[in-house]
Tab-separated table of C-alpha atoms in Angstrom:
chain	number	residue	atom	x	y	z
S	1	UNK	CA	10.282	-22.988	27.768
S	2	UNK	CA	9.292	-21.054	30.892
S	3	UNK	CA	5.997	-22.985	31.072
S	4	UNK	CA	7.733	-26.350	30.950
S	5	UNK	CA	10.305	-25.308	33.548
S	6	UNK	CA	7.666	-24.028	35.959
S	7	UNK	CA	5.570	-27.210	35.514
S	8	UNK	CA	8.577	-29.382	36.146
S	9	UNK	CA	9.579	-27.420	39.221
S	10	UNK	CA	6.060	-27.628	40.605
S	11	UNK	CA	6.075	-31.402	40.146
S	12	UNK	CA	9.471	-31.752	41.801
S	13	UNK	CA	8.361	-29.499	44.608
S	14	UNK	CA	5.296	-31.688	45.180
S	15	UNK	CA	7.378	-34.858	45.348
S	16	UNK	CA	9.934	-33.318	47.684
S	17	UNK	CA	7.235	-32.073	50.008
S	18	UNK	CA	5.814	-35.594	50.106
S	19	UNK	CA	9.231	-37.045	50.965
S	20	UNK	CA	9.761	-34.448	53.676
S	21	UNK	CA	6.327	-35.465	55.052
S	22	UNK	CA	7.801	-38.865	56.004
S	23	UNK	CA	6.271	-40.963	53.216
S	24	UNK	CA	9.147	-43.393	53.798
S	25	UNK	CA	7.521	-44.647	57.012
S	26	UNK	CA	4.988	-46.556	54.895
S	27	UNK	CA	5.889	-48.780	51.974
S	28	UNK	CA	2.361	-48.387	50.676
S	29	UNK	CA	2.706	-44.697	50.605
S	30	UNK	CA	6.170	-44.865	49.073
S	31	UNK	CA	4.827	-46.733	46.055
S	32	UNK	CA	3.057	-43.511	45.159
S	33	UNK	CA	6.465	-41.874	44.941
S	34	UNK	CA	7.539	-44.428	42.352
S	35	UNK	CA	4.720	-43.395	40.049
S	36	UNK	CA	5.274	-39.733	40.797
S	37	UNK	CA	8.922	-40.095	39.851
S	38	UNK	CA	7.919	-41.871	36.647
S	39	UNK	CA	5.712	-38.910	35.764
S	40	UNK	CA	8.612	-36.562	36.471
S	41	UNK	CA	10.830	-38.512	34.079
S	42	UNK	CA	8.144	-38.378	31.410
S	43	UNK	CA	7.708	-34.630	31.935
S	44	UNK	CA	11.461	-34.177	31.746
S	45	UNK	CA	11.634	-36.096	28.466
S	46	UNK	CA	8.792	-34.010	27.023
S	47	UNK	CA	10.593	-30.858	28.141
S	48	UNK	CA	13.784	-32.065	26.442
S	49	UNK	CA	11.904	-32.802	23.204
S	50	UNK	CA	10.403	-29.327	23.171
S	51	UNK	CA	13.778	-27.717	23.822
S	52	UNK	CA	15.449	-29.889	21.196
S	53	UNK	CA	12.806	-28.883	18.665
S	54	UNK	CA	13.390	-25.214	19.448
S	55	UNK	CA	17.143	-25.722	19.389
S	56	UNK	CA	16.812	-27.473	16.039
S	57	UNK	CA	14.962	-24.444	14.672
S	58	UNK	CA	17.651	-22.155	16.039
S	59	UNK	CA	20.413	-24.313	14.541
S	60	UNK	CA	18.606	-24.455	11.216
S	61	UNK	CA	18.165	-20.662	11.284
S	62	UNK	CA	21.825	-20.167	12.200
S	63	UNK	CA	23.005	-22.420	9.351
S	64	UNK	CA	20.820	-20.660	6.811
S	65	UNK	CA	21.885	-17.248	8.065
S	66	UNK	CA	25.534	-18.304	7.944
S	67	UNK	CA	25.158	-19.346	4.315
S	68	UNK	CA	23.235	-16.205	3.491
S	69	UNK	CA	25.603	-13.786	5.215
S	70	UNK	CA	28.639	-15.485	3.677
S	71	UNK	CA	27.140	-14.883	0.242
S	72	UNK	CA	25.914	-11.356	0.951
S	73	UNK	CA	29.107	-10.222	2.702
S	74	UNK	CA	31.242	-11.410	-0.203
S	75	UNK	CA	29.646	-8.739	-2.404
S	76	UNK	CA	27.556	-6.500	-0.147
S	77	UNK	CA	26.728	-3.924	-2.814
S	78	UNK	CA	25.959	-6.573	-5.395
S	79	UNK	CA	23.627	-8.379	-3.001
S	80	UNK	CA	21.833	-5.192	-1.991
S	81	UNK	CA	21.623	-4.111	-5.614
S	82	UNK	CA	18.478	-6.190	-5.884
S	83	UNK	CA	15.691	-4.274	-4.120
S	84	UNK	CA	13.999	-7.414	-2.809
S	85	UNK	CA	17.220	-8.531	-1.102
S	86	UNK	CA	17.500	-5.116	0.549
S	87	UNK	CA	13.865	-5.250	1.621
S	88	UNK	CA	14.338	-8.759	3.046
S	89	UNK	CA	17.371	-7.596	5.033
S	90	UNK	CA	15.397	-4.789	6.649
S	91	UNK	CA	12.521	-7.165	7.319
S	92	UNK	CA	14.784	-9.750	8.975
S	93	UNK	CA	16.326	-7.191	11.282
S	94	UNK	CA	12.972	-5.697	12.227
S	95	UNK	CA	10.791	-8.804	12.343
S	96	UNK	CA	12.497	-12.175	12.036
S	97	UNK	CA	15.371	-11.662	14.464
S	98	UNK	CA	13.111	-10.329	17.251
S	99	UNK	CA	10.789	-13.270	16.585
S	100	UNK	CA	13.698	-15.679	16.874
S	101	UNK	CA	14.748	-14.043	20.115
S	102	UNK	CA	11.352	-14.886	21.570
S	103	UNK	CA	11.437	-18.396	20.068
S	104	UNK	CA	8.055	-17.942	18.454
S	105	UNK	CA	8.766	-18.403	14.754
S	106	UNK	CA	5.142	-18.381	13.675
S	107	UNK	CA	6.021	-18.656	9.995
S	108	UNK	CA	8.894	-21.061	9.412
S	109	UNK	CA	9.050	-19.971	5.790
S	110	UNK	CA	10.038	-16.488	6.890
S	111	UNK	CA	13.458	-17.761	7.911
S	112	UNK	CA	14.137	-20.037	4.985
S	113	UNK	CA	13.187	-18.125	1.858
S	114	UNK	CA	15.659	-15.497	0.757
S	115	UNK	CA	15.361	-15.654	-2.979
S	116	UNK	CA	14.575	-12.419	-4.754
S	117	UNK	CA	10.804	-12.660	-4.674
S	118	UNK	CA	8.122	-11.097	-2.505
S	119	UNK	CA	5.851	-13.418	-0.576
S	120	UNK	CA	2.175	-12.816	0.149
S	121	UNK	CA	3.064	-11.394	3.553
S	122	UNK	CA	5.718	-9.148	1.999
S	123	UNK	CA	3.242	-7.710	-0.500
S	124	UNK	CA	0.653	-7.269	2.216
S	125	UNK	CA	3.176	-5.359	4.298
S	126	UNK	CA	3.927	-3.066	1.368
S	127	UNK	CA	0.223	-2.467	0.782
S	128	UNK	CA	-0.380	-1.730	4.431
S	129	UNK	CA	2.479	0.774	4.460
S	130	UNK	CA	0.957	2.555	1.458
S	131	UNK	CA	-2.421	2.540	3.214
S	132	UNK	CA	-0.952	4.073	6.373
S	133	UNK	CA	0.602	6.806	4.224
S	134	UNK	CA	-2.778	7.561	2.658
S	135	UNK	CA	-1.526	6.321	-0.727
S	136	UNK	CA	-4.670	4.413	-1.707
S	137	UNK	CA	-3.654	4.248	-5.369
S	138	UNK	CA	-0.701	1.970	-4.588
S	139	UNK	CA	-2.578	0.251	-1.752
S	140	UNK	CA	-4.950	-1.169	-4.354
S	141	UNK	CA	-2.061	-2.383	-6.519
S	142	UNK	CA	-0.353	-4.233	-3.663
S	143	UNK	CA	-3.541	-5.728	-2.216
S	144	UNK	CA	-4.640	-6.992	-5.623
S	145	UNK	CA	-1.253	-8.664	-5.975
S	146	UNK	CA	-1.760	-10.295	-2.571
S	147	UNK	CA	-5.110	-11.720	-3.700
S	148	UNK	CA	-3.526	-13.101	-6.876
S	149	UNK	CA	-0.844	-14.923	-4.906
S	150	UNK	CA	-3.371	-16.240	-2.385
S	151	UNK	CA	-5.605	-17.475	-5.204
S	152	UNK	CA	-2.568	-19.236	-6.673
S	153	UNK	CA	-2.317	-21.248	-3.468
S	154	UNK	CA	0.684	-19.557	-1.882
S	155	UNK	CA	0.882	-20.156	1.852
S	156	UNK	CA	0.800	-17.123	4.124
S	157	UNK	CA	-0.214	-15.862	7.530
S	158	UNK	CA	-2.159	-13.081	5.811
S	159	UNK	CA	-5.834	-13.920	5.255
S	160	UNK	CA	-8.192	-12.836	2.504
S	161	UNK	CA	-10.322	-11.117	5.132
S	162	UNK	CA	-7.412	-8.861	6.082
S	163	UNK	CA	-6.730	-8.033	2.446
S	164	UNK	CA	-10.358	-7.285	1.617
S	165	UNK	CA	-10.619	-5.042	4.670
S	166	UNK	CA	-7.844	-2.759	3.360
S	167	UNK	CA	-8.743	-3.108	-0.312
S	168	UNK	CA	-12.430	-2.255	0.068
S	169	UNK	CA	-11.732	0.966	1.936
S	170	UNK	CA	-8.893	1.924	-0.425
S	171	UNK	CA	-11.094	1.666	-3.531
S	172	UNK	CA	-13.797	3.609	-1.695
S	173	UNK	CA	-11.278	6.403	-1.082
S	174	UNK	CA	-10.539	6.364	-4.813
S	175	UNK	CA	-14.230	6.976	-5.512
S	176	UNK	CA	-15.272	3.475	-6.596
S	177	UNK	CA	-18.323	2.978	-4.380
S	178	UNK	CA	-19.685	0.032	-6.381
S	179	UNK	CA	-16.521	-2.035	-6.103
S	180	UNK	CA	-16.059	-1.054	-2.451
S	181	UNK	CA	-19.526	-2.445	-1.767
S	182	UNK	CA	-18.819	-5.644	-3.691
S	183	UNK	CA	-15.515	-6.221	-1.856
S	184	UNK	CA	-17.141	-5.530	1.501
S	185	UNK	CA	-19.835	-8.100	0.755
S	186	UNK	CA	-17.108	-10.639	0.023
S	187	UNK	CA	-15.474	-9.752	3.319
S	188	UNK	CA	-18.716	-10.219	5.254
S	189	UNK	CA	-19.312	-13.589	3.596
S	190	UNK	CA	-15.835	-14.724	4.683
S	191	UNK	CA	-16.077	-13.256	8.183
S	192	UNK	CA	-19.683	-12.490	9.240
S	193	UNK	CA	-18.495	-11.358	12.662
S	194	UNK	CA	-16.196	-8.669	11.251
S	195	UNK	CA	-17.545	-5.599	13.035
S	196	UNK	CA	-16.003	-2.909	10.825
S	197	UNK	CA	-17.087	-4.719	7.656
S	198	UNK	CA	-20.689	-4.781	8.814
S	199	UNK	CA	-20.664	-1.067	9.530
S	200	UNK	CA	-18.989	-0.265	6.216
S	201	UNK	CA	-21.496	-2.430	4.357
S	202	UNK	CA	-24.444	-0.503	5.747
S	203	UNK	CA	-22.695	2.814	5.081
S	204	UNK	CA	-21.834	1.924	1.469
S	205	UNK	CA	-25.357	0.670	0.787
S	206	UNK	CA	-26.763	3.938	2.103
S	207	UNK	CA	-24.439	5.979	-0.106
S	208	UNK	CA	-25.309	3.860	-3.124
S	209	UNK	CA	-29.019	4.365	-2.526
S	210	UNK	CA	-28.503	8.136	-2.331
S	211	UNK	CA	-26.497	7.972	-5.543
S	212	UNK	CA	-29.261	6.093	-7.323
S	213	UNK	CA	-31.799	8.699	-6.273
S	214	UNK	CA	-29.662	11.431	-7.810
S	215	UNK	CA	-29.136	9.595	-11.075
S	216	UNK	CA	-30.408	11.429	-14.095
S	217	UNK	CA	-32.840	9.628	-16.362
S	218	UNK	CA	-30.373	9.075	-19.204
S	219	UNK	CA	-27.725	7.454	-17.018
S	220	UNK	CA	-27.508	3.857	-16.028
S	221	UNK	CA	-25.941	2.424	-12.941
S	222	UNK	CA	-23.274	0.771	-15.073
S	223	UNK	CA	-22.217	4.151	-16.451
S	224	UNK	CA	-21.655	5.473	-12.948
S	225	UNK	CA	-19.510	2.541	-11.907
S	226	UNK	CA	-15.744	2.676	-12.315
S	227	UNK	CA	-14.245	-0.133	-14.444
S	228	UNK	CA	-12.799	-2.681	-12.045
S	229	UNK	CA	-9.170	-2.097	-11.190
S	230	UNK	CA	-8.784	1.060	-13.308
S	231	UNK	CA	-8.130	4.185	-11.267
S	232	UNK	CA	-6.574	7.540	-11.939
S	233	UNK	CA	-3.662	8.525	-9.781
S	234	UNK	CA	-4.560	11.445	-7.490
S	235	UNK	CA	-2.992	14.747	-8.511
S	236	UNK	CA	0.104	15.531	-6.452
S	237	UNK	CA	2.584	18.375	-6.184
S	238	UNK	CA	4.549	17.291	-9.268
S	239	UNK	CA	2.796	18.548	-12.432
S	240	UNK	CA	5.032	16.528	-14.756
S	241	UNK	CA	4.634	13.296	-12.764
S	242	UNK	CA	3.453	11.206	-15.733
S	243	UNK	CA	6.163	12.543	-18.049
S	244	UNK	CA	8.840	12.055	-15.405
S	245	UNK	CA	7.882	8.440	-14.693
S	246	UNK	CA	7.477	7.686	-18.380
S	247	UNK	CA	11.030	8.850	-19.086
S	248	UNK	CA	12.294	6.792	-16.157
S	249	UNK	CA	10.761	3.734	-17.812
S	250	UNK	CA	12.579	4.575	-21.046
S	251	UNK	CA	9.430	5.844	-22.745
S	252	UNK	CA	8.534	9.215	-24.221
S	253	UNK	CA	12.059	10.276	-25.196
S	254	UNK	CA	11.687	13.097	-27.737
S	255	UNK	CA	14.860	12.494	-29.684
S	256	UNK	CA	13.473	12.758	-33.199
S	257	UNK	CA	15.564	11.709	-36.238
S	258	UNK	CA	15.918	15.368	-37.175
S	259	UNK	CA	17.334	16.243	-33.753
S	260	UNK	CA	19.474	13.131	-33.707
S	261	UNK	CA	21.258	14.337	-36.834
S	262	UNK	CA	22.496	17.316	-34.838
S	263	UNK	CA	24.314	15.086	-32.352
S	264	UNK	CA	27.946	14.197	-32.961
S	265	UNK	CA	30.961	12.552	-31.345
S	266	UNK	CA	34.355	14.214	-31.251
S	267	UNK	CA	37.627	14.448	-29.362
S	268	UNK	CA	37.562	17.258	-26.832
S	269	UNK	CA	40.692	19.174	-25.826
S	270	UNK	CA	39.070	21.889	-23.670
S	271	UNK	CA	39.797	24.857	-25.933
S	272	UNK	CA	43.318	23.551	-26.510
S	273	UNK	CA	44.100	23.076	-22.831
S	274	UNK	CA	47.738	21.884	-22.658
S	275	UNK	CA	46.762	19.000	-20.405
S	276	UNK	CA	44.318	17.644	-23.009
S	277	UNK	CA	46.168	18.247	-26.245
S	278	UNK	CA	48.031	14.946	-26.076
S	279	UNK	CA	45.196	12.984	-24.468
S	280	UNK	CA	41.847	14.533	-25.373
S	281	UNK	CA	38.564	13.147	-24.008
S	282	UNK	CA	35.908	11.506	-26.109
S	283	UNK	CA	32.885	13.813	-26.154
S	284	UNK	CA	29.382	12.812	-27.277
S	285	UNK	CA	26.337	15.041	-27.685
S	286	UNK	CA	23.370	13.839	-25.612
S	287	UNK	CA	21.054	16.762	-26.450
S	288	UNK	CA	21.238	19.709	-28.772
S	289	UNK	CA	19.418	22.546	-26.967
S	290	UNK	CA	20.219	23.044	-24.207
S	291	UNK	CA	23.526	21.459	-25.007
S	292	UNK	CA	24.166	18.352	-22.865
S	293	UNK	CA	27.324	16.345	-23.498
S	294	UNK	CA	28.808	13.120	-22.201
S	295	UNK	CA	32.528	12.499	-21.687
S	296	UNK	CA	34.035	9.018	-21.657
S	297	UNK	CA	36.794	7.549	-19.461
S	298	UNK	CA	36.709	10.506	-17.094
S	299	UNK	CA	37.452	8.451	-13.968
S	300	UNK	CA	39.312	5.162	-13.706
S	301	UNK	CA	38.023	2.217	-11.665
S	302	UNK	CA	40.794	2.794	-9.134
S	303	UNK	CA	39.858	6.459	-8.719
S	304	UNK	CA	36.185	5.571	-8.348
S	305	UNK	CA	36.870	3.004	-5.633
S	306	UNK	CA	39.092	5.458	-3.762
S	307	UNK	CA	36.468	8.208	-3.933
S	308	UNK	CA	33.824	5.789	-2.624
S	309	UNK	CA	36.140	4.635	0.143
S	310	UNK	CA	36.705	8.214	1.316
S	311	UNK	CA	33.056	9.164	1.011
S	312	UNK	CA	31.428	6.200	2.789
S	313	UNK	CA	32.265	7.252	6.382
S	314	UNK	CA	30.876	10.736	5.679
S	315	UNK	CA	27.622	9.711	3.987
S	316	UNK	CA	24.508	11.299	5.482
S	317	UNK	CA	20.915	11.694	4.340
S	318	UNK	CA	20.819	14.222	1.503
S	319	UNK	CA	18.940	17.458	2.204
S	320	UNK	CA	17.080	20.081	0.192
S	321	UNK	CA	16.465	23.744	0.865
S	322	UNK	CA	12.915	24.500	2.004
S	323	UNK	CA	11.513	26.974	-0.584
S	324	UNK	CA	9.646	28.906	2.116
S	325	UNK	CA	12.158	29.058	4.951
S	326	UNK	CA	15.435	28.493	3.117
S	327	UNK	CA	16.408	25.936	5.784
S	328	UNK	CA	18.066	22.677	4.753
S	329	UNK	CA	15.865	19.677	5.526
S	330	UNK	CA	15.281	16.086	4.412
S	331	UNK	CA	12.462	15.422	1.963
S	332	UNK	CA	10.635	12.373	0.624
S	333	UNK	CA	11.350	13.456	-2.951
S	334	UNK	CA	15.105	13.180	-2.415
S	335	UNK	CA	16.130	9.738	-1.191
S	336	UNK	CA	19.882	9.299	-1.142
S	337	UNK	CA	22.941	9.794	1.016
S	338	UNK	CA	25.709	12.199	0.170
S	339	UNK	CA	28.999	13.561	1.440
S	340	UNK	CA	31.287	16.447	0.516
S	341	UNK	CA	34.973	15.892	-0.188
S	342	UNK	CA	37.760	18.461	0.065
S	343	UNK	CA	41.002	18.300	-1.864
S	344	UNK	CA	42.891	17.799	1.401
S	345	UNK	CA	40.983	14.548	1.979
S	346	UNK	CA	42.999	12.685	-0.642
S	347	UNK	CA	45.150	13.457	-3.719
S	348	UNK	CA	42.589	11.712	-5.943
S	349	UNK	CA	40.004	14.386	-5.091
S	350	UNK	CA	42.333	17.156	-6.221
S	351	UNK	CA	43.190	15.198	-9.362
S	352	UNK	CA	39.523	14.726	-10.301
S	353	UNK	CA	38.809	18.407	-9.627
S	354	UNK	CA	41.623	19.507	-11.936
S	355	UNK	CA	40.384	17.115	-14.622
S	356	UNK	CA	36.878	18.611	-14.508
S	357	UNK	CA	38.405	22.079	-14.736
S	358	UNK	CA	40.436	21.124	-17.797
S	359	UNK	CA	37.446	19.513	-19.535
S	360	UNK	CA	35.013	22.371	-18.930
S	361	UNK	CA	37.431	25.258	-19.211
S	362	UNK	CA	35.885	26.660	-15.997
S	363	UNK	CA	37.707	27.382	-12.763
S	364	UNK	CA	37.047	25.243	-9.694
S	365	UNK	CA	38.231	28.005	-7.358
S	366	UNK	CA	34.658	29.221	-6.859
S	367	UNK	CA	33.039	25.817	-7.367
S	368	UNK	CA	31.465	23.808	-4.573
S	369	UNK	CA	33.209	20.839	-2.985
S	370	UNK	CA	32.986	17.506	-4.754
S	371	UNK	CA	29.671	15.957	-3.737
S	372	UNK	CA	29.416	12.172	-3.695
S	373	UNK	CA	25.942	10.615	-3.640
S	374	UNK	CA	24.804	7.031	-3.214
S	375	UNK	CA	21.320	5.913	-4.244
S	376	UNK	CA	20.185	2.585	-2.827
S	377	UNK	CA	16.886	0.738	-3.165
S	378	UNK	CA	14.308	3.199	-4.455
S	379	UNK	CA	16.821	6.042	-4.245
S	380	UNK	CA	15.731	9.027	-6.309
S	381	UNK	CA	15.650	12.805	-6.606
S	382	UNK	CA	12.462	14.082	-8.214
S	383	UNK	CA	12.502	16.936	-10.771
S	384	UNK	CA	14.410	19.990	-9.528
S	385	UNK	CA	16.672	22.814	-10.660
S	386	UNK	CA	20.357	22.934	-9.792
S	387	UNK	CA	20.385	26.729	-9.894
S	388	UNK	CA	18.786	28.781	-7.132
S	389	UNK	CA	15.598	30.696	-7.813
S	390	UNK	CA	15.936	32.657	-4.559
S	391	UNK	CA	17.301	36.089	-5.589
S	392	UNK	CA	18.587	36.869	-2.111
S	393	UNK	CA	20.064	33.493	-1.306
S	394	UNK	CA	22.936	34.196	1.090
S	395	UNK	CA	25.095	31.602	-0.639
S	396	UNK	CA	24.897	33.511	-3.926
S	397	UNK	CA	26.161	36.861	-2.658
S	398	UNK	CA	29.828	35.963	-2.973
S	399	UNK	CA	30.134	33.152	-5.522
S	400	UNK	CA	27.055	33.731	-7.672
S	401	UNK	CA	24.509	31.180	-8.858
S	402	UNK	CA	25.260	27.637	-9.980
S	403	UNK	CA	26.452	28.174	-13.535
S	404	UNK	CA	26.989	24.566	-14.611
S	405	UNK	CA	26.750	20.940	-13.467
S	406	UNK	CA	29.385	18.264	-14.027
S	407	UNK	CA	28.007	14.831	-13.104
S	408	UNK	CA	30.258	11.757	-12.846
S	409	UNK	CA	28.683	8.303	-13.044
S	410	UNK	CA	30.679	6.025	-10.746
S	411	UNK	CA	28.662	2.851	-11.292
S	412	UNK	CA	26.467	1.087	-13.777
S	413	UNK	CA	22.839	0.569	-12.755
S	414	UNK	CA	21.103	-2.642	-13.752
S	415	UNK	CA	17.633	-1.063	-13.866
S	416	UNK	CA	16.506	2.521	-13.321
S	417	UNK	CA	18.682	5.389	-12.162
S	418	UNK	CA	18.551	7.512	-15.309
S	419	UNK	CA	18.994	11.288	-15.311
S	420	UNK	CA	15.921	12.680	-17.068
S	421	UNK	CA	14.841	16.137	-18.206
S	422	UNK	CA	10.994	16.179	-18.283
S	423	UNK	CA	10.693	19.488	-20.153
S	424	UNK	CA	13.004	18.196	-22.878
S	425	UNK	CA	11.884	14.585	-23.012
S	426	UNK	CA	15.521	13.568	-22.543
S	427	UNK	CA	16.869	10.557	-20.650
S	428	UNK	CA	20.557	9.898	-19.931
S	429	UNK	CA	21.456	6.482	-18.573
S	430	UNK	CA	24.327	5.870	-16.123
S	431	UNK	CA	27.511	4.386	-17.497
S	432	UNK	CA	30.421	3.855	-15.151
S	433	UNK	CA	33.403	6.104	-15.826
S	434	UNK	CA	31.479	8.609	-17.950
S	435	UNK	CA	30.283	12.105	-17.048
S	436	UNK	CA	27.651	14.500	-18.339
S	437	UNK	CA	27.858	18.286	-18.378
S	438	UNK	CA	25.376	21.110	-18.945
S	439	UNK	CA	24.928	24.798	-18.171
S	440	UNK	CA	22.177	25.732	-15.720
S	441	UNK	CA	22.218	29.422	-16.664
S	442	UNK	CA	21.757	31.181	-19.970
S	443	UNK	CA	24.500	33.532	-21.128
S	444	UNK	CA	22.347	36.386	-19.868
S	445	UNK	CA	22.720	34.993	-16.346
S	446	UNK	CA	19.071	33.961	-16.132
S	447	UNK	CA	18.198	30.436	-15.112
S	448	UNK	CA	17.583	27.992	-17.943
S	449	UNK	CA	14.281	26.459	-16.865
S	450	UNK	CA	14.649	23.722	-19.470
S	451	UNK	CA	17.316	22.130	-17.269
S	452	UNK	CA	14.803	20.915	-14.668
S	453	UNK	CA	15.950	17.325	-14.180
S	454	UNK	CA	15.576	14.287	-11.938
S	455	UNK	CA	17.413	11.195	-10.771
S	456	UNK	CA	15.057	8.283	-11.491
S	457	UNK	CA	14.481	5.633	-8.803
S	458	UNK	CA	17.015	2.829	-8.693
S	459	UNK	CA	15.045	-0.362	-9.348
S	460	UNK	CA	17.856	-2.905	-9.407
S	461	UNK	CA	21.433	-2.079	-8.558
S	462	UNK	CA	23.366	0.549	-6.664
S	463	UNK	CA	23.999	4.025	-8.058
S	464	UNK	CA	27.078	6.078	-7.195
S	465	UNK	CA	27.649	9.552	-8.620
S	466	UNK	CA	29.818	12.542	-7.856
S	467	UNK	CA	29.231	16.061	-9.063
S	468	UNK	CA	30.794	19.488	-9.168
S	469	UNK	CA	28.728	22.664	-9.293
S	470	UNK	CA	30.570	25.556	-10.931
S	471	UNK	CA	29.464	29.016	-9.764
S	472	UNK	CA	29.368	32.262	-11.743
S	473	UNK	CA	32.184	34.130	-10.031
S	474	UNK	CA	35.547	33.745	-11.761
S	475	UNK	CA	34.005	32.499	-14.992
S	476	UNK	CA	33.434	35.946	-16.568
S	477	UNK	CA	36.239	35.509	-19.124
S	478	UNK	CA	35.915	31.740	-19.376
S	479	UNK	CA	32.254	31.842	-20.375
S	480	UNK	CA	31.447	35.430	-21.464
S	481	UNK	CA	27.953	36.748	-20.857
S	482	UNK	CA	25.579	37.542	-23.702
S	483	UNK	CA	22.019	38.618	-24.369
S	484	UNK	CA	21.103	35.327	-26.055
S	485	UNK	CA	21.801	31.716	-25.363
S	486	UNK	CA	24.201	30.160	-27.872
S	487	UNK	CA	25.211	26.915	-26.129
């Protein structure tokens, strides 16, 4: 727009200067002004067409965004429950809206496609993010997906040369020199002027030659090559990574028929608590040892919505305690937001606290505040213990360690979001209105290391939970100590 305006102004300026130079004294000279004015009109019409085209794009964008926001705002949580919708929202705010502001919508499809699917450019962005994080294992997965979609004819601003550039180096970092060389050769054939590709090609060829020289006589080059596309995930800090992820997928659950026979359903009255004698809770065994139970109809829909309403303004990124310093900090292995509710915040909080006390038979006087947590797209909490393993933790001096966990599920989750116990091979899936309960400590007071658990990533949906951690102090007569574990 600025270019057209400046051109038009320059033309007008030229004509005006001619007029001021007394062109009117000669009819012959004034005829030139006729043609100059005609050119101005033509330039003006071209300027209007360009502006109308841009305005049409803006109107089209506005109409689509109006339709989209009307749908998403009607059920914000439901819309964001799908991870692709959430990703697209973040992308629009970070990329598409700034691009619209500058009126340079390079990819018109970026503003018109909002269905729950990832485009070539979306997948490329995910792969590039993994690459920048040094996660070459997932870089390869995303870049291979990009190539598949490009080969299928999907339109994109991303080119095969860009993909091969990232992919070749990623597989090299994973130790696959042969495939890195093959991909780099493809890159050079597509873009012979690619400077980095040329350098990498020479480097890979040199490494391959050195590898051949070191080959023992009974090995062939094929035996040294890694099967295409098959890579082992690099070892990370989580020793039970494979077990944890397998349970999150619903695989590897070790609930044998023999163990399943030990699990029962019953009505629970909390050791004949007066409040539960008339209306006991339905209790179901989830695991035999350590004993994990689920209670049904613990919170009503109205109570859940009220708890969420109170908690939302207080939500903040959840923290963990640094094992070395003891300082609370955010961590990549805990992705959620949480808040802490006091009984004075609303009568429903006090009512839920009393209900948990009646069900467990434990006192809430020394328990922590009610914690409410919300897990969005990819929200998770990798395997951890609820009890503290720091013997001199300042928070344990007065109230004691975390004796037990009472976890309320305040939403259903369409996919993912299970609570899993890797050491047990147990997986407990969220069900709105239910709650699960287990003891973190043995009767001897020692931590029960079998209770290491995790909140699996939310794949589709939105996960809301609330939990109460009961501490040791005040429970001496409610859960007597013992030398052996009998729960």
